[in-house]
C-alpha positions as YAML, in Angstrom:
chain: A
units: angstrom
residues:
- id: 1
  name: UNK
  ca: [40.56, 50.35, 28.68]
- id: 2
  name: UNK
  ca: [41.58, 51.17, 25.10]
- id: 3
  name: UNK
  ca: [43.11, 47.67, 25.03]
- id: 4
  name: UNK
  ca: [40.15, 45.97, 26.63]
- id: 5
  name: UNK
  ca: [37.75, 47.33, 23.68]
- id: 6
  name: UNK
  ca: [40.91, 46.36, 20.91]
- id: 7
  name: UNK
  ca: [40.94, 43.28, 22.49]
- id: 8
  name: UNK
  ca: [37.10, 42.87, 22.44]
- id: 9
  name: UNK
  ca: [36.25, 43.52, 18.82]
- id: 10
  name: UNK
  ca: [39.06, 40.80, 17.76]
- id: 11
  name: UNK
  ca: [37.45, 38.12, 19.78]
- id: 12
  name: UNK
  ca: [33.45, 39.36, 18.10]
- id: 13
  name: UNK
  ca: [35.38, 39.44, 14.74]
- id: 14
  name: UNK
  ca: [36.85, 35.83, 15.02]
- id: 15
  name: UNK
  ca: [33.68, 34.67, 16.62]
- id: 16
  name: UNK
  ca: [31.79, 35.66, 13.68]
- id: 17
  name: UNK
  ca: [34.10, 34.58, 11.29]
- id: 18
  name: UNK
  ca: [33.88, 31.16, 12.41]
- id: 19
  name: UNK
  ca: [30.22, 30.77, 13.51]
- id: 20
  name: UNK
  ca: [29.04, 32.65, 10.63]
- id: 21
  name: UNK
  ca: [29.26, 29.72, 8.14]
- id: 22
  name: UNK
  ca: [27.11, 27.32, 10.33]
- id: 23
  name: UNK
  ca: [24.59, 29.80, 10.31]
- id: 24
  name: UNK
  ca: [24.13, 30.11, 6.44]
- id: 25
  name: UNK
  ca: [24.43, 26.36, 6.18]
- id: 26
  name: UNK
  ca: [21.93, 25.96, 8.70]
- id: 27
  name: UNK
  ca: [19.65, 28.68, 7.08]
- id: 28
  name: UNK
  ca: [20.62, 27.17, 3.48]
- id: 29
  name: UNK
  ca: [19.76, 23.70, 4.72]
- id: 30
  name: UNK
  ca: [16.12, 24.37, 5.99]
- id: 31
  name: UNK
  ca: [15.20, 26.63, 3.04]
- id: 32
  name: UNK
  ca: [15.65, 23.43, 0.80]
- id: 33
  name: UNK
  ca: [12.10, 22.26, 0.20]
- id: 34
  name: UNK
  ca: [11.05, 18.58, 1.92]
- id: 35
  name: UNK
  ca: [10.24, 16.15, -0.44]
- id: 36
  name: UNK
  ca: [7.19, 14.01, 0.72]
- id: 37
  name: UNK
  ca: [7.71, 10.87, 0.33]
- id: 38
  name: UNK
  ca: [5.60, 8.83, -2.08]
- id: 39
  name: UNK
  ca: [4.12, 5.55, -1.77]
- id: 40
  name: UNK
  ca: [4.03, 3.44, 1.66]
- id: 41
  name: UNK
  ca: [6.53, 0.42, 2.18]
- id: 42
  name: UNK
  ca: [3.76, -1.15, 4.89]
- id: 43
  name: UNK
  ca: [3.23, -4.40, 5.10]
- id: 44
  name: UNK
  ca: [-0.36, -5.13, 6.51]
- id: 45
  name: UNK
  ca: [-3.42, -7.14, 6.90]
- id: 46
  name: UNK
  ca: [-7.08, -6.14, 6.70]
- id: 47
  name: UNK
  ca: [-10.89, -6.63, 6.28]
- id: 48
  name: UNK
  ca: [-13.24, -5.54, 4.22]
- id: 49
  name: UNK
  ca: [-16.13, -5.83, 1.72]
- id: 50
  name: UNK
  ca: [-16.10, -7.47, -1.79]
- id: 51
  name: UNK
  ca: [-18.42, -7.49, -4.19]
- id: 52
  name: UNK
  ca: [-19.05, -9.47, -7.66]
- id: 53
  name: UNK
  ca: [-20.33, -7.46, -10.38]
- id: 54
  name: UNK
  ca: [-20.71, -10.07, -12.73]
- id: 55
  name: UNK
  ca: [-22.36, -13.62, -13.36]
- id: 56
  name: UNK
  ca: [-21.12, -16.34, -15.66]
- id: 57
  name: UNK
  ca: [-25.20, -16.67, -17.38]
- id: 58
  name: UNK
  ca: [-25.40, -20.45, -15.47]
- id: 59
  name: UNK
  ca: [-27.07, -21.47, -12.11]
- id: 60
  name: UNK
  ca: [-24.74, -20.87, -9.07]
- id: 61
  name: UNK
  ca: [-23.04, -18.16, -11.18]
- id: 62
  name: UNK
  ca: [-24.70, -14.56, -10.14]
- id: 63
  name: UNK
  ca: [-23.21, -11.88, -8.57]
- id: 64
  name: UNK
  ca: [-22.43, -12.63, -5.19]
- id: 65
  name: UNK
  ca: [-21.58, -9.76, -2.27]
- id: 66
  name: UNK
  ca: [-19.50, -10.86, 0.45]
- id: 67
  name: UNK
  ca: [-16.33, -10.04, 1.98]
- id: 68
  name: UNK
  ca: [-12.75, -9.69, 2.16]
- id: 69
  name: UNK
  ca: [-8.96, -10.77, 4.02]
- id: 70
  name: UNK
  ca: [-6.45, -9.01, 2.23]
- id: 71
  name: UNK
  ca: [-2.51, -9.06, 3.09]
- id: 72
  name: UNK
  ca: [0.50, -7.52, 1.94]
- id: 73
  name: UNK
  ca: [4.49, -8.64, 2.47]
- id: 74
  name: UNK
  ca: [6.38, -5.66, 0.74]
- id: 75
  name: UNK
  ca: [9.54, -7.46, -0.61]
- id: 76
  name: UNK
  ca: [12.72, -5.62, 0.71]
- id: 77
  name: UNK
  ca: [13.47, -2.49, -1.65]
- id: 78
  name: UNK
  ca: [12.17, -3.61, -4.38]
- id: 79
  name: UNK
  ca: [8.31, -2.38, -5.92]
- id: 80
  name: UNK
  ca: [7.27, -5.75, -5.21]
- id: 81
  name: UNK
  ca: [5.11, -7.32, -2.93]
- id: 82
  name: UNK
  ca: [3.55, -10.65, -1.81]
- id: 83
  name: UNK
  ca: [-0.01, -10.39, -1.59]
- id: 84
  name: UNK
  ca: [-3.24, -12.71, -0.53]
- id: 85
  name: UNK
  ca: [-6.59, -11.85, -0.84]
- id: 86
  name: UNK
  ca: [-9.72, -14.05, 0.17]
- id: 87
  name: UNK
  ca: [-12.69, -13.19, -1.27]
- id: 88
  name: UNK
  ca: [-15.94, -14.77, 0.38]
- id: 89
  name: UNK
  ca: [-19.52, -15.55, 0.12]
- id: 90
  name: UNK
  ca: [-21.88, -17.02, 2.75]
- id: 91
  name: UNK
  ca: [-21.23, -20.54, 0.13]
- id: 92
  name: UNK
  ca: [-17.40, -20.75, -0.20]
- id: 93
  name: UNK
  ca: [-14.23, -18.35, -0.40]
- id: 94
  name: UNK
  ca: [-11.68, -17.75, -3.22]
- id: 95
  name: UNK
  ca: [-8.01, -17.88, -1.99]
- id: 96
  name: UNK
  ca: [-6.15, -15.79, -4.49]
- id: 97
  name: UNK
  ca: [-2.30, -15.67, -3.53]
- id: 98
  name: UNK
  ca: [-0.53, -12.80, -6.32]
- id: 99
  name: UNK
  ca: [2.14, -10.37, -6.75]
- id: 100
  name: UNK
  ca: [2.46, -7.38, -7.42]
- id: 101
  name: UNK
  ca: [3.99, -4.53, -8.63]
- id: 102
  name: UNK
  ca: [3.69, -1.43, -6.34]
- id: 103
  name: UNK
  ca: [4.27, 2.51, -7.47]
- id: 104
  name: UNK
  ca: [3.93, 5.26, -5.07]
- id: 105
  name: UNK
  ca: [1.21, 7.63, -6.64]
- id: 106
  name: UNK
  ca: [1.35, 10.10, -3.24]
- id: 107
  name: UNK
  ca: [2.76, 10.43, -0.12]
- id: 108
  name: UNK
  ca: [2.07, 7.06, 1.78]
- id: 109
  name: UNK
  ca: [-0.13, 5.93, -1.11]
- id: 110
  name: UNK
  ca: [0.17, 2.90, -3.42]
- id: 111
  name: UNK
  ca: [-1.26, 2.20, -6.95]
- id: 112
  name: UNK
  ca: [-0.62, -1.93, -7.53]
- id: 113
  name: UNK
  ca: [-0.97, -4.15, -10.35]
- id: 114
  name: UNK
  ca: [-0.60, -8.14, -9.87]
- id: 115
  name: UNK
  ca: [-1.27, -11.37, -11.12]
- id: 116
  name: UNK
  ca: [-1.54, -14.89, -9.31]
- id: 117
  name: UNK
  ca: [-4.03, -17.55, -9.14]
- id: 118
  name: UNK
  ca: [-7.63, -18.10, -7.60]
- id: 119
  name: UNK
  ca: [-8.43, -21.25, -5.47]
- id: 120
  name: UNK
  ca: [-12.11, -21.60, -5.17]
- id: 121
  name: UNK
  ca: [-12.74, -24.15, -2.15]
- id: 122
  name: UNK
  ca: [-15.72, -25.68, -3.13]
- id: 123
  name: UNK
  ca: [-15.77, -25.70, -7.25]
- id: 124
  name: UNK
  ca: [-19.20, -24.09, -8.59]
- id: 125
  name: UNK
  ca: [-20.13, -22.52, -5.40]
- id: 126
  name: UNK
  ca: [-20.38, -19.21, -5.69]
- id: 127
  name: UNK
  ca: [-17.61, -16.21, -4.48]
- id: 128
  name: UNK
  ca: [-17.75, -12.66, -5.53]
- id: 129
  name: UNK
  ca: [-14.39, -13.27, -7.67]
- id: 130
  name: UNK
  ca: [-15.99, -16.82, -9.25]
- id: 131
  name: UNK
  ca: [-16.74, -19.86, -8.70]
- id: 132
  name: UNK
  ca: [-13.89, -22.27, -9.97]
- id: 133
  name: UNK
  ca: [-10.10, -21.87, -10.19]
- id: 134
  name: UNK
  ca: [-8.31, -19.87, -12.17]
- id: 135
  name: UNK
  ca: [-5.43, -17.13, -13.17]
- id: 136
  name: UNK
  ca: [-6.17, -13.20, -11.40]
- id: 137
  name: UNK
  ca: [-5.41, -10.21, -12.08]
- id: 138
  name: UNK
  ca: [-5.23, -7.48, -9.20]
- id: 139
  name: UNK
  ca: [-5.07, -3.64, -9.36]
- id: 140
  name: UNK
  ca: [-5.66, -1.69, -6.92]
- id: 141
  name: UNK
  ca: [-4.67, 1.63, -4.16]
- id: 142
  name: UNK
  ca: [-3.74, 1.41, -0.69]
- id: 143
  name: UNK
  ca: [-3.39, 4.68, 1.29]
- id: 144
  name: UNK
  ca: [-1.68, 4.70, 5.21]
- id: 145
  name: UNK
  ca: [-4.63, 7.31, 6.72]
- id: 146
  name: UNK
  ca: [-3.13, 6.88, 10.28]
- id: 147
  name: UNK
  ca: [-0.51, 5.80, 12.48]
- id: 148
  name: UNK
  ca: [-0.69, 1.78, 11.75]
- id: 149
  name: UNK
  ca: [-3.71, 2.23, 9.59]
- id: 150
  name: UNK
  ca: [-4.46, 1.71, 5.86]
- id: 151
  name: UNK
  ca: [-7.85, 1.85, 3.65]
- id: 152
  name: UNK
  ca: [-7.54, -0.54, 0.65]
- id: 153
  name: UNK
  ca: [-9.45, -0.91, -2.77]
- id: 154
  name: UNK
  ca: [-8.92, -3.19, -5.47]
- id: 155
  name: UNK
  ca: [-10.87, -4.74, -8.45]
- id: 156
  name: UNK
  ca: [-9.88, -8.67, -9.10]
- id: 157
  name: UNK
  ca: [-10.76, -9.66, -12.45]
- id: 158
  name: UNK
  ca: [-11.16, -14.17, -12.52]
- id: 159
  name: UNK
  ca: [-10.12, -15.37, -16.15]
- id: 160
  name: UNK
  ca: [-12.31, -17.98, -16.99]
- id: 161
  name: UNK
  ca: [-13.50, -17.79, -13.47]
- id: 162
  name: UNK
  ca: [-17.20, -19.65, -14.45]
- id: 163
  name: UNK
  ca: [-17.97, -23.28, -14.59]
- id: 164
  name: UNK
  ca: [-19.22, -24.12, -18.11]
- id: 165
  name: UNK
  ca: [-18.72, -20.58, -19.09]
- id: 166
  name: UNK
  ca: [-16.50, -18.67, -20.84]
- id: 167
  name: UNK
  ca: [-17.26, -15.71, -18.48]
- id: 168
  name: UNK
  ca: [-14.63, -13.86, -17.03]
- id: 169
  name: UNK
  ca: [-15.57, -12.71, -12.75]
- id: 170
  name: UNK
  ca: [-14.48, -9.65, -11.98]
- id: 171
  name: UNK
  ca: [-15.38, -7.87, -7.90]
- id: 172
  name: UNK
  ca: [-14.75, -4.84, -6.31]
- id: 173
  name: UNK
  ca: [-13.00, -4.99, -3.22]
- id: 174
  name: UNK
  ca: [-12.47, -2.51, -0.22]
- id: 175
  name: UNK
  ca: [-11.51, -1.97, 3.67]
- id: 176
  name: UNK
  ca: [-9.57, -1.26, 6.30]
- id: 177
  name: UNK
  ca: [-6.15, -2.70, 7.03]
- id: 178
  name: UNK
  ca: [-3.65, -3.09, 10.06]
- id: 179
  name: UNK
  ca: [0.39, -2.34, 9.50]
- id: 180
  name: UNK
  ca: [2.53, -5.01, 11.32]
- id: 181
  name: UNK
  ca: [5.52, -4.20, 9.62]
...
């Protein structure tokens, strides 16, 4: 019996010995705080409103609301992305193709800042962004709020964006996208 118990307490001790340090690694491991991860790599497309908050001072020039197509292609790893946005009015739309650079601000949230160049379909009709062709500039947040869901908000700011008007366009933008990627 004495020899059982000897025999016994060796086998605990060794046991412990050897499970003993994936126990503290385990316990070290989950006491290390998560880090959330910031920003949202999704690349989406979505709907919304848009709205022009300024006019050029001509006919066909006042501030139009309409709505919104909006798209994202995040580029690989990099904070880059391929965008498109299409701003429209019940007259004509403004294709505006742009990249951008993308920081993460939160977890799953984006703050943007891009440039690229507005397409007005049919010159001096009016768009919330304009109403003739010319360079954009984007900023904006995007936010994932759901499993394959984003909400989206930008301002677009048309350089020059008036027919015989110095003027620059400049519309607020907003909605709801879908991930695909």
């Amino acid at each position: 019996m004495q020899r059982f118990f000897k025999s016994f307490l060796t086998i605990s001790a060794l046991s412990s010995l050897v499970i003993a340090p994936f126990i503290v690694s385990v316990g070290a491991a989950s006491a290390q705080p998560v880090q959330a991860k910031k920003g949202t790599n999704a690349s989406y497309v979505g709907a919304g409103f848009a709205a022009g908050v300024t006019n050029g001072g001509q006919s066909g020039d006042a501030a139009t609301f309409g709505g919104n197509l909006t798209g994202r292609l995040k580029l690989g790893n990099t904070p880059v992305s391929a965008r498109g946005q299409i701003n429209f009015s019940d007259e004509t739309s403004a294709i505006i193709p742009h990249v951008s650079a993308d920081v993460g601000i939160a977890k799953n949230t984006n703050a943007y800042v891009g440039v690229g160049y507005q397409f007005v379909e049919r010159d001096g009709k009016p768009t919330p962004s304009g109403n003739k062709n010319g360079v954009a500039v984007v900023a904006g947040v995007e936010s994932e709020v759901g499993k394959n869901f984003l909400v989206y908000s930008n301002t677009t700011v048309g350089i020059n964006a008036y027919k015989n008007s110095p003027a620059s366009a400049i519309s607020i933008n907003g909605g709801v996208g879908y991930r695909f990627k």
